[in-house]
Amino acid sequence: MSPESSLDNPLSFFDVSGKVALITGASGAFGAVAARCLSGAGAKVVLAAGNADAMAEVARTCKGETHQINARPDSEDACAALVAETVATYGRIDILVVASGMNKVAKIGEMEPSTFENVMDANVTQSWLMARAASTQMQAQGDGGKIVLMSSARGLLGHPAGYTAYCASKAAVDGITKALGCELGPTGITVNAIAPTVFRSPLTAWMFGDDDHAKTVRSGFLARVPKGRLGEPEDLAGPLLFLSSKASDFYTGHILYADGGYTAG
């Protein structure tokens, strides 16, 4: 379809039907959103997670073809194996979504150096290793690809409650995104990141509660959110589909803030 005729069918820009997507951290909140969104849009989805039971629950919510791998991207060999099994199952990889990661909150004097290193490994090194493995395969295929990393508003903004490891790790993810966007641009592979603020998940469910503590914390936070509400999983689906599809072919090295305007003020 020519660019001119595509403009007559703008939804075709967002078509990922038949594409092969590998999602790490598929048992987590963002991983589950990615799995449902991309499978619902017609992609063949490979789910990878360390929690097999939770991953199976996510798989049950998906439409179309799915394949599950009970593994984490915690080493060079593990990341290469995830890509290899994706290719063995579906013949190729078109989309990588790195939804795996972790956060440990503690003031700097109370955080063990090993904890800081674990957060950096899970969020930074593993993102880099997965992007390395997937982009190598995508370049061998020769027709581009989509890499979507998981950042956060905390990659741009600090936090007083003991977020040195998390903020540092997400700022590093932003740096990887920009550098790889530049490096891989000529290959047709785009590298972008989604950076949400607080959105509904098992870890943040308490902030949506009606008790006094939740209301107090939520009220203070929402004073800085122009949209006046916390995020919902659906708020991440649209940006993800955009960054995973032809619609974002001219966007790379970009950090997309899904934050209700939080970082704008």
Short mmCIF file of C-alpha atoms in Angstrom, two decimals:
data_model
loop_
_atom_site.label_atom_id
_atom_site.label_comp_id
_atom_site.label_asym_id
_atom_site.label_seq_id
_atom_site.Cartn_x
_atom_site.Cartn_y
_atom_site.Cartn_z
CA MET A 1 0.00 0.00 0.00
CA SER A 2 1.47 3.37 -1.02
CA PRO A 3 1.75 6.21 1.50
CA GLU A 4 -0.94 8.09 -0.37
CA SER A 5 -3.46 5.26 -0.22
CA SER A 6 -2.53 4.58 3.41
CA LEU A 7 -3.81 8.03 4.30
CA ASP A 8 -7.22 6.88 3.09
CA ASN A 9 -7.02 4.00 5.57
CA PRO A 10 -5.21 5.53 8.56
CA LEU A 11 -5.92 2.56 10.82
CA SER A 12 -3.59 0.53 8.61
CA PHE A 13 -0.68 2.40 10.20
CA PHE A 14 -1.48 0.63 13.48
CA ASP A 15 -1.86 -2.86 11.99
CA VAL A 16 0.35 -5.43 13.75
CA SER A 17 -1.59 -8.48 12.62
CA GLY A 18 0.76 -11.38 11.94
CA LYS A 19 3.71 -9.64 13.58
CA VAL A 20 5.72 -11.56 16.18
CA ALA A 21 6.15 -9.87 19.55
CA LEU A 22 8.38 -10.99 22.42
CA ILE A 23 7.40 -9.57 25.82
CA THR A 24 9.67 -9.99 28.83
CA GLY A 25 8.20 -9.53 32.28
CA ALA A 26 4.92 -10.74 30.83
CA SER A 27 3.48 -11.64 34.23
CA GLY A 28 3.76 -8.05 35.51
CA ALA A 29 1.35 -5.16 35.16
CA PHE A 30 2.82 -3.58 32.02
CA GLY A 31 3.67 -6.97 30.54
CA ALA A 32 0.04 -8.04 30.90
CA VAL A 33 -1.11 -4.84 29.17
CA ALA A 34 1.35 -5.45 26.33
CA ALA A 35 0.26 -9.07 25.94
CA ARG A 36 -3.45 -8.27 25.79
CA CYS A 37 -2.98 -5.22 23.58
CA LEU A 38 -0.72 -6.80 20.97
CA SER A 39 -2.50 -10.15 20.88
CA GLY A 40 -5.83 -8.36 20.63
CA ALA A 41 -4.45 -6.43 17.67
CA GLY A 42 -3.52 -9.67 15.89
CA ALA A 43 0.14 -10.18 16.76
CA LYS A 44 1.63 -13.55 17.63
CA VAL A 45 2.82 -13.07 21.18
CA VAL A 46 5.67 -14.79 23.02
CA LEU A 47 5.38 -14.32 26.77
CA ALA A 48 8.48 -14.60 28.94
CA ALA A 49 8.42 -14.43 32.74
CA GLY A 50 9.89 -16.07 35.81
CA ASN A 51 6.48 -16.58 37.42
CA ALA A 52 4.95 -19.36 35.33
CA ASP A 53 1.56 -19.37 37.07
CA ALA A 54 1.05 -15.63 36.72
CA MET A 55 2.21 -15.79 33.11
CA ALA A 56 -0.33 -18.52 32.39
CA GLU A 57 -3.07 -16.26 33.78
CA VAL A 58 -1.95 -13.49 31.41
CA ALA A 59 -1.91 -15.96 28.50
CA ARG A 60 -5.53 -16.83 29.22
CA THR A 61 -6.50 -13.19 28.64
CA CYS A 62 -4.83 -13.09 25.23
CA LYS A 63 -6.44 -13.61 21.86
CA GLY A 64 -4.81 -15.51 19.03
CA GLU A 65 -1.48 -17.33 19.11
CA THR A 66 0.68 -17.23 22.22
CA HIS A 67 3.75 -19.07 23.38
CA GLN A 68 5.05 -19.08 26.95
CA ILE A 69 8.68 -19.21 28.10
CA ASN A 70 9.33 -19.60 31.83
CA ALA A 71 12.53 -17.53 31.95
CA ARG A 72 13.89 -14.13 32.92
CA PRO A 73 16.28 -12.02 30.79
CA ASP A 74 18.91 -12.14 33.52
CA SER A 75 22.02 -12.99 31.48
CA GLU A 76 23.43 -12.71 27.98
CA ASP A 77 22.70 -16.39 27.33
CA ALA A 78 19.16 -16.11 28.68
CA CYS A 79 18.36 -13.17 26.42
CA ALA A 80 19.81 -14.91 23.38
CA ALA A 81 17.77 -18.01 24.24
CA LEU A 82 14.53 -16.00 24.49
CA VAL A 83 15.06 -14.57 21.02
CA ALA A 84 16.13 -17.96 19.64
CA GLU A 85 13.02 -19.68 20.98
CA THR A 86 10.82 -16.90 19.59
CA VAL A 87 12.36 -17.41 16.15
CA ALA A 88 12.13 -21.20 16.46
CA THR A 89 8.44 -20.91 17.32
CA TYR A 90 7.26 -18.25 14.87
CA GLY A 91 10.13 -17.81 12.41
CA ARG A 92 11.15 -14.27 13.30
CA ILE A 93 10.82 -11.39 15.77
CA ASP A 94 9.26 -8.07 14.81
CA ILE A 95 8.56 -6.44 18.16
CA LEU A 96 10.40 -6.54 21.48
CA VAL A 97 8.72 -5.18 24.61
CA VAL A 98 10.91 -5.14 27.70
CA ALA A 99 8.40 -5.01 30.54
CA SER A 100 10.62 -6.74 33.10
CA GLY A 101 12.27 -4.81 35.89
CA MET A 102 12.18 -4.05 39.61
CA ASN A 103 12.17 -1.33 42.23
CA LYS A 104 13.53 -1.27 45.77
CA VAL A 105 12.81 1.82 47.85
CA ALA A 106 15.18 2.89 50.62
CA LYS A 107 17.01 6.04 51.65
CA ILE A 108 20.64 6.03 50.50
CA GLY A 109 22.03 5.39 53.97
CA GLU A 110 19.76 2.40 54.40
CA MET A 111 20.11 0.83 50.95
CA GLU A 112 22.69 -1.90 50.58
CA PRO A 113 25.02 -1.48 47.59
CA SER A 114 23.95 -4.94 46.44
CA THR A 115 20.34 -3.76 46.32
CA PHE A 116 21.31 -0.77 44.17
CA GLU A 117 23.22 -3.11 41.85
CA ASN A 118 20.25 -5.50 41.61
CA VAL A 119 17.91 -2.69 40.54
CA MET A 120 20.40 -1.45 37.97
CA ASP A 121 20.88 -4.97 36.63
CA ALA A 122 17.15 -5.69 36.32
CA ASN A 123 16.24 -2.36 34.75
CA VAL A 124 19.33 -1.33 32.82
CA THR A 125 21.60 -4.26 32.01
CA GLN A 126 18.75 -6.62 31.18
CA SER A 127 17.09 -4.00 28.95
CA TRP A 128 20.40 -3.54 27.13
CA LEU A 129 20.95 -7.29 26.77
CA MET A 130 17.44 -7.87 25.41
CA ALA A 131 17.78 -4.97 22.97
CA ARG A 132 21.14 -6.39 21.89
CA ALA A 133 19.79 -9.89 21.27
CA ALA A 134 16.62 -8.75 19.53
CA SER A 135 18.27 -6.11 17.35
CA THR A 136 20.88 -8.62 16.18
CA GLN A 137 18.09 -10.91 14.97
CA MET A 138 16.10 -8.04 13.47
CA GLN A 139 19.14 -6.86 11.51
CA ALA A 140 19.67 -10.40 10.21
CA GLN A 141 16.06 -10.41 9.00
CA GLY A 142 16.77 -7.15 7.17
CA ASP A 143 13.37 -5.48 7.33
CA GLY A 144 13.45 -3.40 10.50
CA GLY A 145 11.70 -3.93 13.80
CA LYS A 146 10.31 -2.28 16.91
CA ILE A 147 11.95 -2.19 20.33
CA VAL A 148 9.97 -0.73 23.23
CA LEU A 149 11.68 -0.31 26.59
CA MET A 150 10.06 0.47 29.94
CA SER A 151 11.07 3.78 31.46
CA SER A 152 9.30 5.95 34.01
CA ALA A 153 8.62 9.57 34.85
CA ARG A 154 11.28 8.89 37.51
CA GLY A 155 13.88 8.76 34.76
CA LEU A 156 13.33 12.51 34.41
CA LEU A 157 12.28 13.53 37.93
CA GLY A 158 13.69 12.67 41.33
CA HIS A 159 11.75 11.53 44.38
CA PRO A 160 12.49 12.15 48.06
CA ALA A 161 11.33 8.78 49.39
CA GLY A 162 14.37 6.63 48.62
CA TYR A 163 14.31 6.26 44.84
CA THR A 164 18.01 6.70 44.02
CA ALA A 165 18.31 3.24 42.48
CA TYR A 166 15.06 3.42 40.55
CA CYS A 167 15.57 6.98 39.27
CA ALA A 168 19.13 6.20 38.22
CA SER A 169 18.06 3.03 36.45
CA LYS A 170 15.26 4.68 34.49
CA ALA A 171 17.47 7.62 33.52
CA ALA A 172 19.89 5.01 32.16
CA VAL A 173 17.07 3.32 30.21
CA ASP A 174 16.33 6.73 28.67
CA GLY A 175 20.00 7.01 27.67
CA ILE A 176 19.97 3.54 26.11
CA THR A 177 16.81 4.44 24.21
CA LYS A 178 18.29 7.60 22.76
CA ALA A 179 21.67 6.07 21.94
CA LEU A 180 20.18 2.98 20.30
CA GLY A 181 17.67 5.13 18.45
CA CYS A 182 20.64 6.90 16.86
CA GLU A 183 22.70 3.75 16.35
CA LEU A 184 19.97 1.59 14.84
CA GLY A 185 18.14 4.28 12.90
CA PRO A 186 19.73 3.37 9.54
CA THR A 187 18.67 -0.28 9.96
CA GLY A 188 14.94 0.47 10.10
CA ILE A 189 14.73 -0.63 13.74
CA THR A 190 13.09 1.93 16.01
CA VAL A 191 13.91 2.09 19.72
CA ASN A 192 11.55 3.99 22.00
CA ALA A 193 10.43 3.92 25.62
CA ILE A 194 7.16 4.36 27.46
CA ALA A 195 7.51 6.35 30.67
CA PRO A 196 4.40 6.23 32.85
CA THR A 197 3.74 7.73 36.21
CA VAL A 198 1.58 5.87 38.74
CA PHE A 199 -0.89 3.54 37.05
CA ARG A 200 -3.13 0.87 38.51
CA SER A 201 -1.32 -2.37 39.27
CA PRO A 202 -1.05 -4.83 42.16
CA LEU A 203 1.82 -2.76 43.56
CA THR A 204 -0.06 0.55 43.41
CA ALA A 205 -3.59 -0.67 44.17
CA TRP A 206 -3.40 0.84 47.68
CA MET A 207 -3.18 4.36 46.17
CA PHE A 208 -6.59 3.87 44.58
CA GLY A 209 -8.18 3.00 47.95
CA ASP A 210 -10.65 4.94 50.07
CA ASP A 211 -8.75 4.86 53.37
CA ASP A 212 -7.35 8.10 54.79
CA HIS A 213 -3.73 7.27 54.00
CA ALA A 214 -4.48 6.50 50.35
CA LYS A 215 -6.57 9.64 49.99
CA THR A 216 -3.85 11.82 51.49
CA VAL A 217 -1.09 10.41 49.32
CA ARG A 218 -3.26 10.45 46.22
CA SER A 219 -4.38 14.04 46.80
CA GLY A 220 -0.82 15.26 47.14
CA PHE A 221 0.24 13.44 44.00
CA LEU A 222 -2.73 14.53 41.91
CA ALA A 223 -2.02 18.17 42.71
CA ARG A 224 0.79 17.82 40.15
CA VAL A 225 -1.14 15.83 37.53
CA PRO A 226 -3.00 18.10 35.08
CA LYS A 227 -5.39 15.30 34.08
CA GLY A 228 -6.43 14.99 37.72
CA ARG A 229 -6.37 11.22 38.02
CA LEU A 230 -4.04 8.25 38.33
CA GLY A 231 -3.26 6.10 35.31
CA GLU A 232 -5.15 3.03 34.20
CA PRO A 233 -3.68 0.09 32.26
CA GLU A 234 -5.60 1.20 29.19
CA ASP A 235 -3.62 4.45 29.20
CA LEU A 236 -0.52 2.45 28.26
CA ALA A 237 -2.14 0.40 25.48
CA GLY A 238 -2.45 3.19 22.93
CA PRO A 239 1.16 4.36 23.25
CA LEU A 240 2.36 0.76 23.08
CA LEU A 241 0.42 0.00 19.89
CA PHE A 242 1.74 3.22 18.35
CA LEU A 243 5.36 2.39 19.17
CA SER A 244 4.93 -1.22 18.00
CA SER A 245 3.43 -0.40 14.62
CA LYS A 246 4.17 1.35 11.34
CA ALA A 247 2.58 4.47 12.80
CA SER A 248 5.85 5.19 14.66
CA ASP A 249 8.26 4.47 11.79
CA PHE A 250 9.65 8.04 11.94
CA TYR A 251 9.92 8.05 15.75
CA THR A 252 13.04 6.67 17.40
CA GLY A 253 15.06 7.49 20.50
CA HIS A 254 11.86 8.92 21.96
CA ILE A 255 10.64 8.78 25.56
CA LEU A 256 6.84 8.84 25.53
CA TYR A 257 5.48 10.07 28.86
CA ALA A 258 2.18 8.39 29.67
CA ASP A 259 1.70 10.52 32.74
CA GLY A 260 -1.39 12.71 32.48
CA GLY A 261 0.85 15.76 32.10
CA TYR A 262 2.84 15.09 35.29
CA THR A 263 6.21 15.86 33.70
CA ALA A 264 4.89 18.90 31.81
CA GLY A 265 4.60 21.13 34.86
#
